[in-house]
XYZ file of C-alpha atoms in Angstrom:
375
model
C 4.714 -49.795 61.992
C 2.638 -52.245 60.080
C 2.386 -53.478 56.415
C -0.752 -52.635 54.507
C -2.148 -54.036 51.236
C -2.483 -51.962 48.031
C -6.274 -52.265 48.332
C -6.187 -50.993 51.914
C -4.080 -47.998 50.938
C -6.318 -47.140 47.907
C -9.489 -47.467 49.957
C -8.024 -45.174 52.662
C -7.501 -42.406 49.941
C -10.882 -42.958 48.262
C -12.710 -42.764 51.550
C -10.714 -40.005 53.082
C -12.936 -37.271 54.558
C -11.651 -34.142 52.847
C -12.251 -30.678 54.117
C -13.176 -27.973 51.551
C -9.852 -26.031 51.739
C -7.598 -29.295 51.898
C -4.942 -29.435 49.247
C -3.833 -32.400 47.362
C -0.455 -33.104 45.807
C 1.248 -35.833 43.864
C 4.876 -36.773 44.370
C 6.719 -39.069 41.746
C 9.917 -40.650 42.875
C 12.937 -40.948 40.708
C 15.114 -43.137 42.815
C 18.215 -43.498 40.786
C 21.542 -41.630 40.900
C 24.715 -41.772 38.821
C 26.894 -41.269 41.858
C 26.321 -41.384 45.671
C 26.944 -37.942 47.050
C 28.309 -38.402 50.337
C 26.582 -35.516 52.006
C 23.075 -36.681 50.963
C 20.699 -38.453 53.390
C 18.912 -39.735 50.200
C 20.739 -42.879 49.167
C 19.452 -43.433 45.603
C 20.050 -46.645 43.602
C 23.401 -46.207 41.735
C 22.904 -46.631 37.998
C 25.682 -47.320 35.518
C 24.113 -47.149 31.905
C 26.941 -49.432 30.725
C 25.950 -52.225 33.082
C 23.385 -54.511 31.794
C 21.814 -55.367 35.179
C 21.632 -51.800 36.195
C 19.890 -50.916 32.925
C 17.453 -53.716 33.468
C 16.692 -52.442 36.933
C 16.119 -48.854 35.616
C 13.925 -50.021 32.794
C 11.931 -52.302 35.137
C 11.236 -49.333 37.290
C 10.178 -46.701 34.649
C 8.571 -49.097 32.160
C 6.823 -51.440 34.593
C 6.736 -50.650 38.309
C 6.119 -46.888 38.225
C 3.579 -46.938 35.314
C 1.684 -49.794 36.981
C 1.649 -47.953 40.255
C 0.233 -44.847 38.562
C -2.448 -46.973 36.926
C -3.327 -48.557 40.218
C -3.752 -45.084 41.819
C -5.562 -43.499 38.873
C -8.885 -43.455 40.623
C -7.275 -41.709 43.647
C -5.425 -39.110 41.456
C -8.784 -38.290 39.618
C -10.894 -38.246 42.781
C -9.895 -34.745 43.706
C -8.240 -31.677 41.856
C -4.536 -31.972 42.197
C -2.772 -28.622 43.347
C 0.545 -29.771 42.134
C 2.898 -32.568 41.060
C 6.500 -32.779 42.010
C 9.278 -35.195 40.597
C 11.979 -35.793 43.150
C 14.780 -38.038 43.766
C 17.356 -39.156 43.215
C 17.839 -37.691 39.755
C 14.673 -37.366 37.658
C 16.580 -36.165 34.643
C 18.153 -39.523 34.267
C 15.005 -40.153 32.292
C 15.493 -39.486 28.734
C 13.245 -36.825 26.952
C 11.303 -39.716 25.330
C 10.786 -41.528 28.698
C 9.730 -38.311 30.256
C 6.820 -38.095 27.748
C 5.767 -41.698 28.572
C 5.610 -40.983 32.301
C 3.879 -37.585 31.970
C 1.297 -39.081 29.499
C 0.604 -41.907 32.087
C -0.536 -39.520 34.755
C -4.298 -38.813 34.372
C -5.006 -35.194 33.667
C -1.344 -34.295 33.812
C -1.379 -31.189 31.627
C -4.152 -29.761 33.823
C -2.228 -29.987 37.021
C -1.551 -26.207 37.681
C 1.881 -26.487 39.406
C 4.541 -28.839 38.117
C 7.996 -29.009 39.725
C 11.000 -31.181 39.407
C 14.543 -31.678 40.879
C 17.090 -31.432 38.173
C 20.866 -32.110 38.194
C 22.341 -29.483 35.811
C 25.315 -31.729 35.059
C 23.020 -34.087 32.994
C 20.311 -31.736 31.623
C 19.750 -31.479 27.856
C 17.937 -29.018 25.800
C 15.572 -31.695 24.514
C 14.556 -32.473 28.149
C 13.896 -28.898 28.839
C 11.802 -28.611 25.668
C 9.757 -31.494 26.682
C 9.087 -30.302 30.079
C 8.088 -26.891 28.782
C 5.697 -28.668 26.348
C 4.035 -30.431 29.291
C 3.646 -27.259 31.233
C 6.216 -27.513 33.974
C 6.256 -24.484 36.145
C 9.366 -24.911 38.310
C 12.858 -26.300 37.859
C 14.832 -26.854 41.045
C 18.466 -27.115 40.006
C 20.589 -29.203 42.299
C 23.762 -27.065 42.143
C 24.994 -27.490 45.752
C 28.139 -25.406 45.070
C 30.063 -23.852 42.171
C 33.288 -24.728 43.939
C 34.800 -27.667 42.144
C 36.800 -28.993 45.092
C 33.692 -28.862 47.320
C 31.472 -30.842 44.884
C 34.145 -33.352 43.985
C 34.951 -33.944 47.621
C 31.549 -35.459 47.869
C 31.764 -37.396 44.519
C 29.036 -35.237 42.951
C 29.100 -34.377 39.283
C 30.249 -30.801 38.780
C 28.666 -28.129 36.678
C 30.532 -24.934 36.248
C 29.045 -21.433 36.655
C 29.387 -20.650 33.092
C 27.594 -23.888 32.008
C 24.789 -23.317 34.579
C 24.335 -19.698 33.387
C 23.746 -21.109 29.867
C 21.198 -23.531 31.198
C 19.310 -20.875 33.181
C 19.232 -18.353 30.332
C 17.827 -20.961 27.975
C 15.070 -21.968 30.625
C 14.204 -18.424 30.987
C 12.956 -18.161 27.428
C 10.499 -20.844 28.363
C 8.886 -18.790 31.270
C 9.638 -21.422 33.858
C 10.382 -20.571 37.516
C 13.832 -21.601 38.537
C 15.697 -22.249 41.851
C 19.078 -23.556 43.070
C 19.865 -25.643 45.907
C 22.931 -24.731 47.848
C 24.733 -26.528 50.723
C 27.224 -25.065 53.205
C 29.989 -27.002 54.824
C 30.906 -29.340 51.984
C 34.716 -29.183 52.143
C 36.538 -27.693 55.064
C 33.721 -28.157 57.582
C 34.693 -24.760 59.156
C 34.224 -21.136 58.660
C 36.154 -21.105 55.324
C 33.031 -23.035 53.839
C 30.678 -20.154 54.906
C 32.597 -17.921 52.367
C 32.432 -20.424 49.602
C 28.626 -20.726 50.323
C 27.939 -16.965 50.238
C 29.918 -16.722 46.955
C 27.684 -19.452 45.492
C 24.593 -17.565 46.843
C 25.786 -14.319 45.176
C 26.215 -16.048 41.860
C 22.680 -17.446 42.021
C 21.453 -13.904 42.754
C 23.463 -12.557 39.884
C 21.479 -14.965 37.673
C 18.282 -13.511 38.889
C 16.892 -17.007 39.916
C 13.369 -16.832 41.430
C 14.642 -18.369 44.683
C 17.460 -20.291 46.191
C 17.073 -22.985 48.814
C 20.026 -22.955 51.292
C 21.032 -25.577 53.722
C 23.862 -26.522 55.973
C 25.262 -30.032 56.035
C 23.121 -31.812 58.543
C 25.857 -33.893 60.051
C 28.174 -31.015 60.431
C 25.816 -28.670 62.265
C 24.481 -31.596 64.403
C 28.090 -32.116 65.670
C 28.925 -28.360 66.056
C 25.972 -26.031 66.920
C 28.210 -23.043 66.561
C 28.562 -23.799 62.826
C 24.856 -24.050 62.707
C 24.463 -20.696 64.430
C 27.148 -19.200 61.975
C 25.266 -20.470 58.890
C 21.791 -19.125 59.930
C 23.146 -15.649 60.957
C 25.285 -15.358 57.741
C 22.320 -16.300 55.637
C 20.035 -13.827 57.311
C 22.491 -10.973 57.039
C 23.419 -11.707 53.497
C 20.016 -11.976 52.100
C 18.602 -8.973 54.055
C 21.488 -6.867 52.795
C 20.988 -7.921 49.147
C 19.248 -5.654 46.728
C 16.868 -8.008 44.961
C 16.087 -10.881 47.461
C 13.994 -11.323 50.559
C 14.442 -14.014 53.223
C 11.626 -16.624 53.278
C 11.006 -16.075 56.944
C 10.362 -12.360 56.280
C 7.617 -13.234 53.666
C 5.975 -16.384 55.129
C 4.782 -16.910 58.690
C 6.289 -19.865 60.366
C 9.294 -20.160 58.124
C 11.826 -19.160 60.847
C 15.141 -21.066 60.665
C 17.236 -22.403 63.500
C 20.463 -24.327 63.997
C 18.433 -27.405 64.652
C 16.875 -27.230 61.178
C 19.250 -25.216 59.112
C 17.349 -24.710 55.883
C 15.892 -21.567 54.369
C 15.206 -19.718 51.122
C 16.162 -16.464 49.465
C 13.132 -15.216 47.382
C 13.365 -12.783 44.541
C 11.746 -9.409 45.345
C 8.476 -9.001 43.528
C 7.397 -12.448 44.674
C 5.052 -12.236 47.503
C 4.799 -15.000 50.186
C 1.225 -15.776 48.980
C 2.429 -16.097 45.308
C 5.332 -18.343 46.466
C 3.069 -20.679 48.284
C 0.225 -20.757 45.618
C 2.116 -20.465 42.318
C 5.547 -21.775 42.895
C 6.253 -24.265 45.605
C 2.825 -25.016 47.067
C 3.465 -27.730 49.616
C 5.791 -28.541 52.436
C 7.701 -31.764 51.553
C 9.443 -34.345 53.593
C 12.230 -31.927 54.612
C 9.618 -30.377 56.738
C 8.416 -33.666 58.352
C 6.560 -33.864 60.599
C 5.568 -30.279 60.376
C 4.170 -31.026 56.894
C 0.735 -29.405 56.205
C -0.114 -30.925 52.915
C -1.882 -34.148 51.722
C 0.634 -35.838 49.462
C 0.233 -39.069 47.504
C 3.901 -40.253 46.775
C 4.272 -42.901 44.108
C 7.512 -44.714 43.524
C 10.311 -46.445 45.506
C 11.278 -44.939 48.860
C 14.752 -45.839 48.766
C 15.751 -43.783 51.690
C 12.713 -44.613 53.750
C 12.506 -40.736 54.417
C 12.144 -38.776 51.090
C 8.852 -39.806 49.602
C 6.713 -40.357 52.602
C 2.986 -40.174 51.803
C 0.884 -38.354 54.427
C -2.100 -36.641 55.629
C -1.251 -34.281 58.367
C -2.122 -35.667 61.864
C -3.798 -38.729 60.242
C -1.707 -41.077 58.419
C 2.030 -41.516 57.338
C 3.140 -44.366 55.166
C 5.980 -45.296 52.815
C 6.087 -47.356 49.637
C 8.799 -49.899 48.963
C 9.510 -51.794 45.816
C 9.890 -55.490 46.593
C 10.454 -57.854 43.723
C 9.213 -55.112 41.473
C 5.963 -54.928 43.353
C 4.709 -52.209 45.683
C 4.805 -52.773 49.418
C 3.254 -50.292 51.863
C 4.194 -49.618 55.401
C 2.102 -47.445 57.835
C 4.331 -45.563 60.193
C 1.795 -43.379 62.010
C -1.957 -43.278 61.921
C -4.818 -41.576 63.774
C -2.380 -38.832 65.228
C -4.268 -36.175 67.194
C -1.248 -33.895 67.248
C 2.106 -34.078 65.483
C 3.654 -31.384 67.648
C 5.191 -33.958 69.916
C 6.717 -36.172 67.228
C 10.451 -35.701 67.352
C 11.928 -34.729 63.942
C 15.322 -34.065 65.377
C 17.672 -35.666 67.928
C 20.569 -34.201 69.651
C 23.829 -35.744 68.665
C 25.362 -38.359 70.988
C 27.845 -36.953 73.392
C 30.646 -36.521 72.655
C 29.347 -35.336 69.253
C 30.863 -36.716 66.165
C 33.634 -34.510 64.620
C 32.227 -32.307 61.864
C 32.847 -33.912 58.457
C 31.279 -35.929 55.577
C 28.013 -37.592 56.078
C 28.158 -41.318 57.145
C 27.578 -43.738 54.371
C 24.652 -45.600 56.081
C 21.193 -44.584 57.067
C 21.134 -46.183 60.434
C 20.624 -42.907 62.470
C 17.918 -41.735 60.190
C 16.248 -45.061 60.247
C 16.334 -44.994 64.149
C 15.070 -41.416 64.142
C 11.977 -42.413 62.130
C 11.668 -45.721 64.031
C 11.838 -47.871 60.894
C 13.057 -51.276 60.952
C 12.532 -52.645 57.385
């Protein structure tokens, strides 16, 4: 791994040899969180809006660092038609509606980008934010529900949203014609088979709301320590979705989307949505959850607080991350000139004896080691 200058990174993008059918995506990082959910591998910067220093850090990011970074890469952004933009986090909807406008307006040609998606925490969403995102042409809201079971959510210090409140949010968003999904996680409380039923109940509620798709995952640390629980999650997900009336399993629609206990994540996609439609109209790129199998060219702008979540990359060519140091961007190239990514390890077997199933550890040491990062 080596550090690269801003000019080097910009020149790499501007001199990239594009193929005619290459796609190009923009990722904007929102690195702040109100709470540190203990299951999450992404450790955002905690923000308390009653704390003066926290507010200063938040404002420095959104009113200085991020706008300046967007300006620096404006020539790259306009050098090729963008297929999509995605706002991830962290918690993007910690931005006020007014701040959202300022960031959206800063991105060159923003309204012309055909696919616009965003991660949203339903516990913090406002009608005004939904209205602004609709005004700017957002096409996908990914709701971070995780579970409607209050004990499961509170166990991980996550802000809770009830099913009744979420239903109101979903119904209002439907009037805007925006695709909607929900993220669900299994093994958040008991770390055993009881959690599977909680997860399936959550999935049924999402289906009852007629969401366009649901992204289902098992707690990474739990299945890494007990492969039987990973197997159970995978088989329960397959059986439940395939026996549902209105949803298809992603792997049945999209070639190469098979799930396994090693990578326990999949999606239930509403019937009527084809695999091609899903990949070209709804969620058009494979993000960092798919590293290193990612197939998209992604320019990620922001602060990579987890050293994992907003990695910029060109498949088989270049992988780098952006860090915010003294409110200035610092770039670290992790891999370059890769002939084949098939041999890059994206998963490691747990140490023997495996850790007992339970909440995720509070540090990122294992993930940093996995990605060979030492900053």
